[in-house]
Coordinates of C-alpha atoms in Angstrom, one line a residue:
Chain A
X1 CA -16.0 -78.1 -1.7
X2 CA -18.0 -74.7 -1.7
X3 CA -15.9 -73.3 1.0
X4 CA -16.5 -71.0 4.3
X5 CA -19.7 -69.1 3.0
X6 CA -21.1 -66.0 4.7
X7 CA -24.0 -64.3 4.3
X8 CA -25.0 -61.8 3.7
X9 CA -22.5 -60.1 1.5
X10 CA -23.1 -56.7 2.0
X11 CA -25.7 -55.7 4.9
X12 CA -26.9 -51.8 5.0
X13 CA -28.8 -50.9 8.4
X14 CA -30.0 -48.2 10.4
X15 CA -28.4 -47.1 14.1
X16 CA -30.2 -49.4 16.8
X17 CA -31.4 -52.0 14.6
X18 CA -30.4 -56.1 15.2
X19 CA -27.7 -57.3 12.8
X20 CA -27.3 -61.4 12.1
X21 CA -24.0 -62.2 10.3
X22 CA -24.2 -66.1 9.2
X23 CA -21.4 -68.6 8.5
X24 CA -21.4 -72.3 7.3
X25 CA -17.7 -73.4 7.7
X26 CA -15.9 -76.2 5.6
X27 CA -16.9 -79.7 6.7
X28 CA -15.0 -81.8 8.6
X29 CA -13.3 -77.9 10.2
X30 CA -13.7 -77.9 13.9
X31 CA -13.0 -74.6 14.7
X32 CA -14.5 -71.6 13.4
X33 CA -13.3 -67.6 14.1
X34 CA -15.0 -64.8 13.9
X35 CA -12.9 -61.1 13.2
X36 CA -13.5 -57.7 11.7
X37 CA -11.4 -55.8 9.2
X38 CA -11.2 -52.1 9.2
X39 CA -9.1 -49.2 8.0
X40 CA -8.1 -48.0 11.5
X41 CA -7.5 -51.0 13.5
X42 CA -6.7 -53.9 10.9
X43 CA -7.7 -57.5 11.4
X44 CA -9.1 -57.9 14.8
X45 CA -9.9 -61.6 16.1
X46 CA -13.2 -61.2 17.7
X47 CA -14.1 -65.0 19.0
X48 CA -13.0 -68.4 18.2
X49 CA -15.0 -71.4 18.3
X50 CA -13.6 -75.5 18.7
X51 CA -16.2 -77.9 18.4
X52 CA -19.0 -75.8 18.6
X53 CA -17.8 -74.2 22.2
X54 CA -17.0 -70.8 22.4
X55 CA -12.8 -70.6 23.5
X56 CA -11.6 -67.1 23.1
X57 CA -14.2 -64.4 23.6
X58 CA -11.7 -61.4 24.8
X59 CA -11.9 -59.6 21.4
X60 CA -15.7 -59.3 21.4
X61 CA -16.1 -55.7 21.4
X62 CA -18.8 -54.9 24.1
X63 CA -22.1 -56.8 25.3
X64 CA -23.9 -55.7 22.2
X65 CA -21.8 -58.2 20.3
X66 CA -22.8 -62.2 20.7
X67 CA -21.9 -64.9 18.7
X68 CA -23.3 -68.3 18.7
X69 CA -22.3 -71.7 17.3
X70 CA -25.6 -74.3 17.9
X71 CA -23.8 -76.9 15.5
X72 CA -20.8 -78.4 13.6
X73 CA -22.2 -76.3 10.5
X74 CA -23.6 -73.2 10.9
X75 CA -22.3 -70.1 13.4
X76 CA -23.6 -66.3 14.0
X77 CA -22.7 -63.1 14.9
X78 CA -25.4 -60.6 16.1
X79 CA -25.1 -57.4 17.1
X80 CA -27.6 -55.9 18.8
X81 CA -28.2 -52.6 18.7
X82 CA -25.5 -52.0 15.7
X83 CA -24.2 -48.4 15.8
X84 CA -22.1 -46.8 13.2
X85 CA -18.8 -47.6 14.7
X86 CA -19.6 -51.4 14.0
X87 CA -19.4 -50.8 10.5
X88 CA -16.6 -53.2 9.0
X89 CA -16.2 -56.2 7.1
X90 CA -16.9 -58.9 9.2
X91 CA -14.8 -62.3 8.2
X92 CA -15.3 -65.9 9.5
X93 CA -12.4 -68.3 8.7
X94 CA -12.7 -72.2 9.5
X95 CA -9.6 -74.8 10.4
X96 CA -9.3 -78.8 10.3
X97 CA -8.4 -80.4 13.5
X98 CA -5.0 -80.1 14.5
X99 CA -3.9 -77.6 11.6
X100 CA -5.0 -73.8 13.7
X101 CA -3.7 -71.1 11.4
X102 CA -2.2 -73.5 8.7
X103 CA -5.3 -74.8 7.8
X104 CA -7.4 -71.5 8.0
X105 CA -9.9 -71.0 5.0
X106 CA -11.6 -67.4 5.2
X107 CA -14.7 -66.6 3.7
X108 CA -15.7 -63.6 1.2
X109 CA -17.0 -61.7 4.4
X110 CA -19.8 -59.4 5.1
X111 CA -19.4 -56.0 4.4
X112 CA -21.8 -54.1 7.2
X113 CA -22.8 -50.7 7.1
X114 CA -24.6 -48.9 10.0
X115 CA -26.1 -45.2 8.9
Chain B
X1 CA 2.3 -59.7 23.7
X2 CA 2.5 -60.8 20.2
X3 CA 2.7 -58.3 17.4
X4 CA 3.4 -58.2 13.3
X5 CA 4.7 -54.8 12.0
X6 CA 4.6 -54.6 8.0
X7 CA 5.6 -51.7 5.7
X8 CA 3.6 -48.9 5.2
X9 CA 2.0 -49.2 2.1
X10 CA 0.9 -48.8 -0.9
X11 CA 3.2 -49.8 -3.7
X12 CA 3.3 -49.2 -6.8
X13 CA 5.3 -51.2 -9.1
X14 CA 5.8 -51.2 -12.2
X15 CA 5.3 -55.4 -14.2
X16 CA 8.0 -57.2 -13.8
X17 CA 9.4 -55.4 -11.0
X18 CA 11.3 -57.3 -7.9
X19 CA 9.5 -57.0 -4.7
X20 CA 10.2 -56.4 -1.3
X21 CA 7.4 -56.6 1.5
X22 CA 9.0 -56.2 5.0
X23 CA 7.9 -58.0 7.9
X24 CA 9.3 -58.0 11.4
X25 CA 7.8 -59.9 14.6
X26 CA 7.6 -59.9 17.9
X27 CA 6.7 -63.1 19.8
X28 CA 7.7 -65.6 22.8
X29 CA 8.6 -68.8 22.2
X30 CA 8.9 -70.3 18.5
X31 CA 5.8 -69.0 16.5
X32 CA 4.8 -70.3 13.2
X33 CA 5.2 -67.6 10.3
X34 CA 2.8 -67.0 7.5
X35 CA 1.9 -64.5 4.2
X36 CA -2.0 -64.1 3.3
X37 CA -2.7 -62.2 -0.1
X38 CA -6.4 -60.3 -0.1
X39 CA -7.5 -59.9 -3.6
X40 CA -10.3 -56.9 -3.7
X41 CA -13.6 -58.2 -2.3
X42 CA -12.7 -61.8 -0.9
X43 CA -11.4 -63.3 2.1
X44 CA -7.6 -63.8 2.9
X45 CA -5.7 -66.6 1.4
X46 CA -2.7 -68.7 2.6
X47 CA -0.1 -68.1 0.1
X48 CA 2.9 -69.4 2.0
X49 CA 4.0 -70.2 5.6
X50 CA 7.2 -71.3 7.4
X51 CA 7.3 -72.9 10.6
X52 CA 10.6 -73.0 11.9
X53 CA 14.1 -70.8 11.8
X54 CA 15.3 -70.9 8.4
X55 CA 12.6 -72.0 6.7
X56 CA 11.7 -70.6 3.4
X57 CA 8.4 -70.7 2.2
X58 CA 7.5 -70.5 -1.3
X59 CA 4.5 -70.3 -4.0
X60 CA 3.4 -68.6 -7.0
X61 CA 6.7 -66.7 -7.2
X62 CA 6.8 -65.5 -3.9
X63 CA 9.2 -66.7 -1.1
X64 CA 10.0 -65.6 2.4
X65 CA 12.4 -66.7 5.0
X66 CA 12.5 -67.7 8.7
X67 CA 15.1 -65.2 10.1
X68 CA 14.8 -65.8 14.0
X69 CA 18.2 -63.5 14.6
X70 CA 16.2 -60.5 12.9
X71 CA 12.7 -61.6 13.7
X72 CA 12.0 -61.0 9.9
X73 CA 9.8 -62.7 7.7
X74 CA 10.2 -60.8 4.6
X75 CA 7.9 -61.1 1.1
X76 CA 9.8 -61.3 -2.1
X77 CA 8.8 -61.9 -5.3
X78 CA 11.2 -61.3 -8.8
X79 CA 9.1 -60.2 -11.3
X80 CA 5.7 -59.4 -10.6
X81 CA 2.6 -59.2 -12.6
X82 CA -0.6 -57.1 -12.8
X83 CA -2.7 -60.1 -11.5
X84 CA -0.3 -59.5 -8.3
X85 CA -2.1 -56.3 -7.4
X86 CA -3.6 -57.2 -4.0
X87 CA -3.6 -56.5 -0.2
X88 CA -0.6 -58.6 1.5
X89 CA -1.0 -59.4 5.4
X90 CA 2.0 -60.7 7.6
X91 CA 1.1 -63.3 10.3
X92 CA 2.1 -64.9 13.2
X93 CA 0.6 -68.5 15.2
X94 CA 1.4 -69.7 18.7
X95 CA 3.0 -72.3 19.1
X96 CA 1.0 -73.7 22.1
X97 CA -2.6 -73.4 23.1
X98 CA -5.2 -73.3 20.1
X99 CA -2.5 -71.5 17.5
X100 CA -4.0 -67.6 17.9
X101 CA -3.1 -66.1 14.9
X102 CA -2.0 -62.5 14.6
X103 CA -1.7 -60.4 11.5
X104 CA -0.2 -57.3 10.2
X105 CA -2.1 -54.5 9.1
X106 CA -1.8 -55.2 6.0
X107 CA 0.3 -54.1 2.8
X108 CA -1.5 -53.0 -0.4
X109 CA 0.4 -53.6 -3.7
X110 CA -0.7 -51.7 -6.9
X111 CA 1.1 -53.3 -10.3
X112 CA 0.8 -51.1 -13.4
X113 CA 1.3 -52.3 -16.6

């Protein structure tokens, strides 16, 4: 089992430009979260997915932020335009039915920096 | 609302060192409890969980304990190592609805040889 992977693993972009953060979670997980680590404000939850439909939304920053889950196997998070406050490491984390946080596997995140 | 409030960190220990990573918790109903350990440039892993008052759970070394009278779940560990050296996070699940996990801000532990 290759685990959750992200990619990319580090993403350097310029103010206004589209960013497109990827995920594959573990087979057989059904649902799939999206959150952001920073210094300031920790480990934020930003949307959580259960069988590909979007649940939980409220911690999605602002309308520049939209995530998307088309299939069992692959999910995104796009921000468009990025600004330099969005810089973070960006985490997705995947659970088996049944199991929420006791089943969570994190990937290695994406480490995003807007200049 | 829920919250997890951890130590301020870092600390520094020196090998073989006991450790103590406080954790207290604020939460309706009967939450589950859990440690995640962040090792530099990875994801968070489970290291141990508890689900229920007076539950202790354990691995690698490290153990923690349900404590619903102080809402405490507190990281211990009695001799720690340089391969130890990591970013610890304190978290809490719902009991109901989809199990919303929230975490601590995290405490970072430094071992020195």
């Amino acid at each position: 089992d290759a685990g959750v992977i992200q990619s990319p693993r580090h993403e350097v972009t310029e103010m206004g430009q589209e960013v497109t953060l990827r995920c594959k979670p573990i087979s057989g997980h059904n649902s799939l979260f999206w959150y952001r680590q920073t210094m300031m404000r920790g480990l934020e939850l930003l949307i959580y997915f259960n069988n590909n439909v979007p649940i939980d939304d409220s911690g999605m920053p602002e309308d520049r932020f939209s995530a998307k889950m088309p299939n069992a196997s692959f999910s995104t998070l796009k921000i468009q335009p990025s600004e330099p406050r969005d810089s973070a490491v960006y985490f997705c984390a995947s659970s088996p039915p049944g199991q929420g946080a006791r089943g969570y596997t994190f990937g290695s995140g994406t480490r995003l920096t807007v200049v | 609302g829920n919250s997890v409030t951890q130590m301020e960190g870092p600390v520094t220990l020196s090998e073989e060192a006991f450790l103590t990573i406080n954790c207290t918790y604020t939460a309706t109903g009967y939450p589950s409890l859990f440690w995640y350990v962040q090792y530099p440039g990875e994801g968070l892993q489970l290291l141990l969980k508890a689900t229920k008052a007076d539950d202790k759970g354990s691995n690698k070394g490290f153990e923690a304990t349900y404590r619903k009278e102080t809402t405490s779940f507190h990281l211990e560990k009695g001799s720690v190592q340089v391969s130890d050296s990591a970013v610890y996070f304190c978290a809490l699940s719902d009991s109901g609805g989809y199990q919303k996990v929230t975490f601590g801000t995290g405490t970072k532990l430094q071992v020195i040889p």
